[in-house]
Tab-separated table of C-alpha atoms and ligand atoms in Angstrom:
chain	number	residue	atom	x	y	z
I	1	MET	CA	-9.184	49.316	20.210
I	2	ASN	CA	-7.204	50.990	22.955
I	3	GLN	CA	-4.564	52.341	20.584
I	4	ASN	CA	-7.224	54.477	18.871
I	5	ASN	CA	-9.339	55.330	21.916
I	6	PRO	CA	-9.459	59.144	22.117
I	7	GLN	CA	-10.388	58.920	25.790
I	8	LEU	CA	-6.961	57.549	26.579
I	9	SER	CA	-3.934	59.837	26.823
I	10	LEU	CA	-1.263	59.704	24.156
I	11	GLU	CA	1.066	58.001	26.651
I	12	SER	CA	-1.416	55.172	27.196
I	13	ARG	CA	-2.211	54.785	23.526
I	14	ILE	CA	1.480	54.384	22.687
I	15	VAL	CA	1.814	51.554	25.181
I	16	GLN	CA	-1.364	49.919	23.833
I	17	ILE	CA	-0.183	49.720	20.205
I	18	GLY	CA	-1.047	46.224	18.990
I	19	VAL	CA	-2.448	45.005	22.320
I	20	GLY	CA	-5.495	42.790	21.706
I	21	ARG	CA	-5.243	43.257	17.942
I	22	ASP	CA	-4.446	39.599	17.203
I	23	GLU	CA	-7.921	38.340	17.965
I	24	ARG	CA	-7.246	34.674	17.385
I	25	THR	CA	-4.583	34.425	20.095
I	26	GLY	CA	-4.988	37.558	22.229
I	27	ALA	CA	-1.218	38.110	21.941
I	28	ILE	CA	-0.045	41.152	23.918
I	29	SER	CA	2.941	41.580	21.612
I	30	PHE	CA	1.428	41.725	18.132
I	31	PRO	CA	2.975	38.953	15.990
I	32	ILE	CA	5.348	39.307	13.072
I	33	TYR	CA	3.669	38.203	9.831
I	34	PRO	CA	6.544	37.467	7.468
I	35	SER	CA	4.277	36.093	4.719
I	36	ALA	CA	4.993	37.684	1.342
I	37	THR	CA	1.614	36.676	-0.057
I	38	TYR	CA	-1.844	35.597	1.149
I	39	ARG	CA	-4.458	33.014	0.112
I	40	HIS	CA	-7.578	34.373	-1.508
I	41	PRO	CA	-10.880	32.853	-0.317
I	42	ALA	CA	-12.327	33.051	-3.873
I	43	VAL	CA	-11.962	35.039	-7.063
I	44	GLY	CA	-12.634	38.684	-6.321
I	45	GLU	CA	-12.351	38.141	-2.567
I	46	SER	CA	-9.486	39.096	-0.253
I	47	THR	CA	-8.718	38.813	3.455
I	48	GLY	CA	-7.663	42.443	3.184
I	49	PHE	CA	-4.100	41.322	2.485
I	50	ASP	CA	-2.879	40.286	-0.977
I	51	TYR	CA	0.838	40.933	-1.209
I	52	THR	CA	3.151	42.284	1.449
I	53	ARG	CA	4.423	45.325	-0.452
I	54	SER	CA	0.799	46.448	-0.617
I	55	GLY	CA	-0.136	45.535	2.939
I	56	ASN	CA	1.063	43.496	5.901
I	57	PRO	CA	-0.724	42.899	9.236
I	58	THR	CA	2.270	43.846	11.413
I	59	ARG	CA	2.861	46.988	9.363
I	60	GLN	CA	-0.817	47.864	9.512
I	61	VAL	CA	-0.882	47.779	13.323
I	62	LEU	CA	2.250	49.926	13.457
I	63	GLU	CA	0.941	52.425	10.892
I	64	GLN	CA	-2.412	52.766	12.614
I	65	GLY	CA	-0.590	53.413	15.883
I	66	LEU	CA	1.637	56.060	14.309
I	67	ALA	CA	-1.326	57.801	12.647
I	68	THR	CA	-2.999	58.100	16.047
I	69	LEU	CA	0.157	59.420	17.692
I	70	GLU	CA	0.568	62.230	15.183
I	71	GLY	CA	-3.187	62.826	14.884
I	72	GLY	CA	-3.324	62.044	11.145
I	73	GLU	CA	-5.601	59.929	8.967
I	74	ARG	CA	-2.889	57.751	7.480
I	75	ALA	CA	0.645	56.706	8.340
I	76	LEU	CA	3.076	54.839	6.111
I	77	THR	CA	6.334	53.216	7.180
I	78	PHE	CA	9.462	52.957	5.058
I	79	GLY	CA	12.870	51.273	5.092
I	80	SER	CA	14.514	54.568	6.174
I	81	GLY	CA	13.791	58.236	6.687
I	82	MET	CA	15.355	58.966	3.292
I	83	ALA	CA	13.033	56.426	1.632
I	84	ALA	CA	10.091	58.255	3.229
I	85	LEU	CA	11.360	61.648	2.022
I	86	THR	CA	12.127	60.328	-1.473
I	87	THR	CA	8.621	58.889	-1.798
I	88	LEU	CA	7.163	62.185	-0.620
I	89	PHE	CA	9.236	64.157	-3.164
I	90	LEU	CA	7.882	61.888	-5.931
I	91	HIS	CA	4.518	63.532	-5.235
I	92	PHE	CA	5.842	66.656	-6.997
I	93	ALA	CA	6.358	67.235	-10.711
I	94	SER	CA	9.094	68.721	-12.855
I	95	GLY	CA	8.927	72.514	-12.613
I	96	ASP	CA	7.691	72.495	-9.017
I	97	HIS	CA	9.590	74.415	-6.362
I	98	LEU	CA	9.986	73.821	-2.629
I	99	VAL	CA	10.993	76.168	0.165
I	100	VAL	CA	13.100	74.214	2.651
I	101	SER	CA	14.843	74.888	5.983
I	102	GLU	CA	18.499	75.812	5.506
I	103	ASP	CA	19.222	74.223	8.923
I	104	LEU	CA	18.516	70.850	7.345
I	105	TYR	CA	19.492	67.199	7.657
I	106	GLY	CA	22.383	66.728	5.200
I	107	GLY	CA	20.787	63.710	3.490
I	108	THR	CA	17.631	65.668	2.683
I	109	TYR	CA	19.780	68.382	1.135
I	110	ARG	CA	21.704	65.762	-0.858
I	111	VAL	CA	18.652	64.014	-2.319
I	112	LEU	CA	17.114	67.346	-3.333
I	113	ASP	CA	20.321	68.874	-4.668
I	114	GLN	CA	21.833	65.862	-6.424
I	115	ILE	CA	18.818	63.774	-7.460
I	116	PHE	CA	15.541	65.709	-7.565
I	117	ALA	CA	17.138	68.864	-9.009
I	118	LYS	CA	17.982	66.823	-12.139
I	119	LEU	CA	14.342	65.772	-12.392
I	120	GLY	CA	13.269	69.422	-12.370
I	121	LEU	CA	12.191	69.763	-8.732
I	122	SER	CA	13.961	72.851	-7.398
I	123	ALA	CA	14.392	74.055	-3.825
I	124	SER	CA	15.322	77.273	-2.020
I	125	TYR	CA	16.970	77.027	1.372
I	126	VAL	CA	15.910	79.664	3.867
I	127	ASP	CA	15.951	80.357	7.570
I	128	THR	CA	12.523	78.911	8.388
I	129	SER	CA	12.669	80.376	11.905
I	130	ASN	CA	11.988	83.652	10.034
I	131	THR	CA	8.451	83.427	8.610
I	132	GLU	CA	8.929	86.583	6.484
I	133	ALA	CA	12.019	85.054	4.866
I	134	VAL	CA	9.940	81.983	4.009
I	135	GLU	CA	7.213	84.114	2.458
I	136	ALA	CA	9.789	86.118	0.481
I	137	ALA	CA	11.189	82.896	-1.007
I	138	LEU	CA	7.848	81.750	-2.453
I	139	THR	CA	7.569	81.750	-6.247
I	140	PRO	CA	4.558	81.094	-8.499
I	141	ASN	CA	5.855	77.507	-8.817
I	142	THR	CA	6.240	76.859	-5.093
I	143	ARG	CA	4.166	73.839	-4.076
I	144	ALA	CA	5.317	73.138	-0.541
I	145	ILE	CA	7.268	74.294	2.487
I	146	LEU	CA	9.413	71.722	4.277
I	147	VAL	CA	10.695	72.551	7.738
I	148	GLU	CA	12.720	70.788	10.354
I	149	THR	CA	12.005	72.195	13.748
I	150	PRO	CA	14.109	72.332	15.816
I	151	GLY	CA	16.669	72.500	13.007
I	152	ASN	CA	19.749	70.391	12.526
I	153	PRO	CA	22.356	71.029	13.883
I	154	LEU	CA	21.699	74.575	15.162
I	155	LEU	CA	18.263	73.957	16.687
I	156	GLY	CA	16.509	76.963	15.132
I	157	VAL	CA	12.766	76.935	15.877
I	158	ALA	CA	10.164	77.549	13.156
I	159	ASP	CA	6.767	79.031	14.002
I	160	LEU	CA	4.460	76.140	13.121
I	161	ARG	CA	1.230	78.104	13.488
I	162	ALA	CA	2.410	81.038	11.344
I	163	LEU	CA	3.781	78.732	8.649
I	164	GLY	CA	0.604	76.641	8.734
I	165	GLU	CA	-1.438	79.778	8.118
I	166	LEU	CA	0.892	80.930	5.346
I	167	CYS	CA	0.542	77.568	3.612
I	168	ARG	CA	-3.232	77.618	3.900
I	169	ARG	CA	-3.415	81.150	2.492
I	170	ARG	CA	-1.149	80.300	-0.435
I	171	GLY	CA	-2.475	76.800	-1.092
I	172	LEU	CA	0.844	75.099	-0.302
I	173	LEU	CA	1.560	71.733	1.202
I	174	PHE	CA	3.092	72.123	4.672
I	175	ILE	CA	5.594	69.379	5.527
I	176	VAL	CA	7.287	69.068	8.921
I	177	ASP	CA	10.186	66.773	9.735
I	178	ASN	CA	9.327	65.899	13.346
I	179	THR	CA	12.288	63.562	13.924
I	180	PHE	CA	13.858	65.643	16.719
I	181	LEU	CA	10.827	66.009	18.993
I	182	THR	CA	8.466	63.116	18.150
I	183	PRO	CA	4.667	63.333	18.658
I	184	VAL	CA	5.175	62.988	22.401
I	185	LEU	CA	6.560	66.541	22.442
I	186	GLN	CA	5.263	68.170	19.246
I	187	ARG	CA	2.280	67.438	16.987
I	188	PRO	CA	2.677	69.530	13.827
I	189	LEU	CA	-0.585	68.348	12.203
I	190	GLU	CA	-2.445	70.289	14.918
I	191	PHE	CA	-0.757	73.466	13.647
I	192	GLY	CA	-1.859	72.928	10.071
I	193	ALA	CA	0.897	70.694	8.735
I	194	ASP	CA	-0.310	68.364	5.956
I	195	VAL	CA	2.438	65.784	6.282
I	196	VAL	CA	4.802	64.834	9.090
I	197	ILE	CA	7.939	62.902	8.325
I	198	HIS	CA	10.209	60.960	10.671
I	199	SER	CA	13.455	59.209	10.559
I	200	ALA	CA	12.243	56.460	12.922
I	201	THR	CA	15.883	55.383	13.044
I	202	LYS	CA	16.199	58.100	15.671
I	203	TYR	CA	13.867	58.606	18.672
I	204	LEU	CA	10.909	56.477	17.531
I	205	GLY	CA	13.193	53.437	17.276
I	206	GLY	CA	15.332	54.839	20.059
I	207	HIS	CA	17.910	52.075	20.448
I	208	SER	CA	20.243	52.572	17.469
I	209	ASP	CA	19.258	49.126	16.200
I	210	LEU	CA	16.751	49.906	13.457
I	211	CYS	CA	16.572	51.969	10.269
I	212	ALA	CA	13.047	53.160	9.407
I	213	GLY	CA	11.058	56.113	8.120
I	214	VAL	CA	7.513	57.392	8.542
I	215	LEU	CA	5.104	59.665	6.685
I	216	VAL	CA	1.854	60.737	8.334
I	217	ALA	CA	-0.816	62.565	6.313
I	218	ARG	CA	-3.419	64.709	8.034
I	219	GLU	CA	-6.051	63.956	5.410
I	220	ALA	CA	-7.095	60.630	3.907
I	221	GLN	CA	-6.864	61.799	0.292
I	222	LEU	CA	-3.210	62.806	0.528
I	223	GLY	CA	-2.595	59.639	2.553
I	224	GLU	CA	-4.014	57.585	-0.320
I	225	ARG	CA	-1.805	59.404	-2.835
I	226	LEU	CA	1.303	58.742	-0.719
I	227	TYR	CA	0.259	55.106	-0.321
I	228	PHE	CA	-0.027	54.863	-4.115
I	229	LEU	CA	3.513	56.245	-4.469
I	230	GLN	CA	4.880	53.864	-1.834
I	231	ASN	CA	3.136	50.805	-3.243
I	232	SER	CA	4.296	51.712	-6.756
I	233	THR	CA	7.936	52.293	-5.833
I	234	GLY	CA	8.240	49.770	-3.001
I	235	ALA	CA	10.220	51.370	-0.150
I	236	ILE	CA	8.292	49.534	2.594
I	237	LEU	CA	9.407	48.620	6.117
I	238	PRO	CA	9.799	44.822	6.483
I	239	PRO	CA	7.552	43.050	9.045
I	240	GLN	CA	10.399	42.141	11.427
I	241	ASP	CA	11.383	45.794	11.636
I	242	CYS	CA	7.736	46.829	12.044
I	243	TRP	CA	7.540	44.592	15.085
I	244	LEU	CA	10.758	46.041	16.520
I	245	LEU	CA	9.447	49.568	16.006
I	246	ILE	CA	6.153	48.724	17.751
I	247	ARG	CA	8.165	47.331	20.650
I	248	SER	CA	10.378	50.421	20.749
I	249	LEU	CA	7.495	52.909	20.668
I	250	LYS	CA	6.069	51.572	23.914
I	251	THR	CA	8.760	53.357	25.949
I	252	LEU	CA	8.832	56.512	23.808
I	253	SER	CA	7.226	58.869	26.294
I	254	LEU	CA	9.416	57.645	29.151
I	255	ARG	CA	12.511	57.983	27.022
I	256	MET	CA	11.644	61.491	25.826
I	257	GLU	CA	11.094	62.650	29.389
I	258	ARG	CA	14.576	61.530	30.358
I	259	HIS	CA	16.194	62.852	27.140
I	260	CYS	CA	14.714	66.302	27.863
I	261	ALA	CA	15.739	66.366	31.516
I	262	ASN	CA	19.289	65.198	30.744
I	263	ALA	CA	19.751	67.593	27.805
I	264	LEU	CA	18.746	70.605	29.889
I	265	GLN	CA	21.176	69.647	32.635
I	266	VAL	CA	24.011	69.047	30.157
I	267	ALA	CA	23.277	72.306	28.262
I	268	ARG	CA	23.396	74.323	31.487
I	269	TRP	CA	26.662	72.705	32.480
I	270	LEU	CA	28.258	73.269	29.054
I	271	LYS	CA	27.441	76.980	29.300
I	272	THR	CA	29.680	77.293	32.341
I	273	HIS	CA	32.713	75.601	30.756
I	274	PRO	CA	35.599	77.936	29.788
I	275	LYS	CA	36.384	76.069	26.525
I	276	VAL	CA	32.761	76.162	25.375
I	277	GLY	CA	31.346	79.123	23.454
I	278	ALA	CA	27.748	79.173	22.242
I	279	VAL	CA	25.426	76.376	23.373
I	280	TYR	CA	22.400	75.754	21.161
I	281	TYR	CA	19.479	74.196	23.032
I	282	PRO	CA	15.903	75.522	22.842
I	283	GLY	CA	15.432	74.751	26.538
I	284	LEU	CA	17.922	77.492	27.507
I	285	GLU	CA	16.114	80.754	28.293
I	286	ASP	CA	18.451	82.756	26.035
I	287	HIS	CA	17.848	80.539	22.967
I	288	PRO	CA	16.001	82.687	20.382
I	289	GLY	CA	13.357	79.973	19.919
I	290	HIS	CA	12.776	79.350	23.619
I	291	GLN	CA	9.403	81.086	24.015
I	292	LEU	CA	8.092	79.726	20.731
I	293	SER	CA	9.117	76.198	21.756
I	294	ARG	CA	7.150	76.589	24.961
I	295	GLN	CA	4.058	77.493	22.946
I	296	GLN	CA	4.205	74.729	20.368
I	297	ALA	CA	6.008	71.846	22.062
I	298	LYS	CA	5.729	70.024	25.362
I	299	GLY	CA	9.483	69.741	25.753
I	300	PHE	CA	12.766	70.780	24.173
I	301	GLY	CA	14.079	67.356	23.213
I	302	GLY	CA	17.437	65.676	23.643
I	303	MET	CA	19.518	67.351	20.915
I	304	LEU	CA	22.001	70.143	21.502
I	305	SER	CA	25.029	71.637	19.775
I	306	PHE	CA	27.919	73.662	21.121
I	307	ARG	CA	31.028	75.446	19.955
I	308	VAL	CA	34.431	74.762	21.446
I	309	ASP	CA	37.382	77.155	21.242
I	310	SER	CA	39.035	75.536	18.185
I	311	PRO	CA	38.720	72.697	15.641
I	312	GLN	CA	41.645	71.033	17.496
I	313	THR	CA	39.655	71.016	20.734
I	314	ALA	CA	36.670	69.497	18.884
I	315	ARG	CA	38.859	66.685	17.539
I	316	GLN	CA	40.451	66.129	20.942
I	317	VAL	CA	37.025	65.875	22.596
I	318	LEU	CA	35.870	63.261	20.071
I	319	LYS	CA	39.054	61.238	20.641
I	320	SER	CA	38.876	61.437	24.429
I	321	LEU	CA	35.237	60.473	25.010
I	322	ARG	CA	34.878	57.342	27.136
I	323	MET	CA	31.158	56.662	27.622
I	324	ILE	CA	29.670	58.904	24.935
I	325	SER	CA	30.208	57.424	21.465
I	326	PHE	CA	31.643	59.428	18.587
I	327	ALA	CA	29.089	58.303	16.024
I	328	GLU	CA	26.595	59.555	13.470
I	329	SER	CA	22.885	59.366	14.141
I	330	LEU	CA	20.915	60.495	17.158
I	331	GLY	CA	17.923	59.701	19.283
I	332	GLY	CA	19.170	56.445	20.772
I	333	VAL	CA	19.188	55.697	24.487
I	334	GLU	CA	22.987	55.927	24.288
I	335	SER	CA	24.642	59.364	24.086
I	336	LEU	CA	26.214	60.066	20.688
I	337	MET	CA	28.407	62.936	19.573
I	338	THR	CA	29.255	64.031	16.064
I	339	LEU	CA	31.116	66.694	14.129
I	340	PRO	CA	28.398	67.922	11.733
I	341	ALA	CA	30.776	69.768	9.358
I	342	VAL	CA	32.536	66.488	8.518
I	343	GLN	CA	29.882	63.836	9.238
I	344	THR	CA	26.163	64.541	8.874
I	345	HIS	CA	26.514	67.787	6.902
I	346	GLY	CA	29.599	66.870	4.861
I	347	ASP	CA	27.636	66.998	1.598
I	348	ILE	CA	26.705	70.652	2.017
I	349	PRO	CA	29.172	72.853	0.065
I	350	GLU	CA	31.785	74.406	2.373
I	351	ALA	CA	30.863	78.039	1.717
I	352	GLU	CA	27.217	77.296	2.444
I	353	ARG	CA	28.135	75.364	5.586
I	354	LEU	CA	30.262	78.210	6.911
I	355	ARG	CA	27.540	80.744	6.140
I	356	LEU	CA	25.215	78.626	8.292
I	357	GLY	CA	27.790	78.485	11.096
I	358	ILE	CA	28.525	74.762	10.757
I	359	CYS	CA	32.288	75.021	11.268
I	360	GLU	CA	34.731	72.412	12.542
I	361	SER	CA	34.510	73.612	16.154
I	362	LEU	CA	30.798	72.844	16.307
I	363	LEU	CA	29.889	69.580	18.057
I	364	ARG	CA	26.443	68.026	18.156
I	365	LEU	CA	25.390	65.893	21.087
I	366	SER	CA	22.453	63.516	21.162
I	367	VAL	CA	21.976	63.321	24.905
I	368	GLY	CA	21.108	59.766	25.913
I	369	ILE	CA	19.214	58.446	28.906
I	370	GLU	CA	22.257	57.463	30.976
I	371	SER	CA	22.760	59.338	34.238
I	372	ALA	CA	23.218	63.056	33.456
I	373	ASP	CA	26.085	63.136	35.967
I	374	ASP	CA	27.969	60.479	34.012
I	375	ILE	CA	27.406	62.327	30.716
I	376	ILE	CA	28.714	65.542	32.257
I	377	ALA	CA	31.696	63.762	33.832
I	378	ASP	CA	32.631	62.306	30.438
I	379	LEU	CA	32.389	65.731	28.782
I	380	GLU	CA	34.446	67.262	31.562
I	381	GLN	CA	37.336	64.825	31.181
I	382	ALA	CA	37.179	65.030	27.376
I	383	LEU	CA	37.358	68.828	27.454
I	384	ALA	CA	40.193	68.847	30.024
S	1	PLP	C1	18.378	60.915	10.070
S	1	PLP	C2	17.444	61.926	9.575
S	1	PLP	C3	16.791	61.771	8.347
S	1	PLP	C4	17.056	60.599	7.436
S	1	PLP	O1	16.622	59.406	7.994
S	1	PLP	P1	17.324	57.956	7.769
S	1	PLP	O2	16.504	57.063	8.625
S	1	PLP	O3	18.742	58.091	8.201
S	1	PLP	O4	17.215	57.660	6.320
S	1	PLP	C5	15.882	62.745	7.981
S	1	PLP	N1	15.636	63.816	8.767
S	1	PLP	C6	16.256	63.986	9.952
S	1	PLP	C7	15.942	65.183	10.781
S	1	PLP	C8	17.170	63.052	10.402
S	1	PLP	O5	17.801	63.231	11.569
């Protein structure tokens, strides 16, 4: 199968997901199998598919493709990124402790703080771009480290190799949320991560028309355990959405190339604007994570944040945008801008948000694949 052929580049394997897998018809686009259940040939025999929560042909092709992309043994797809994270957190027990990036997706903070905390799973939030700070936060009950790198919304970069080694030394599970860079740009399992998570709603889907989540386990045993949790609790991705995600993945490497090129151009332009203060983009030479990003990623991605001179200016920009949409989410082909303090990070207590620097003059831009000149022109008129 081309999608698993190690002699092919990652770019080719992505395009080949599902090609030739439907042997009966030779379909290039792997079909959608909506069937909820499957005929058994005889008692004790199975076609390999029994019931669609437990397994579905369209989902299987997608999951095998995703496992190859991240370099893991097993991938599982979910109805959303939060469903993937929730299923992963169910792996832990009451009394366990996690060390988590403080520069974190707001929904991940919310599910830990308002749901799993009640079940006895505690978490400490630290600056995971500082490996010593991570080590200092470990307790005898710590079971895992969860990092987002680059972080959200301030794009801090964690040292994947150092954290991978720390986890191995201390017997901890190393979990990386790879939503921002995707396996085209960063493959955390190669640095010792045990599990990669994605909100496939973002770059993997890439068109703001799909909500999906992914877990990829480096080793088969953990993959089996996560499959058990998913099959038991049921947060699967439906076959129609699996098909759409397969279709979307085929252009992932092209899209990421353009996202990176556009984001760098926009970041450089923003730096020259008189109403703009700090610009956070790992591709800028003065970003503290720039060198590290070069070592562990093939590109800097399409996400950036910047500060404007006042909360009023931030609100005016959002109101004046013409092409760029003021909307939550990220990673679509269309440029999207948000105000993290109010939107994506609104559930983080104010004092904590301000300590992190997520104030109301901070804007986050998901740079799309339109012409960079048009994106810049829209920002220019909105800032005027
Ligand atoms: C959006 C997002 C999530 C949550 O995913 P959903 O698909 O919205 O449930 C998790 N992590 C990161 C980094 C995200 O951007």
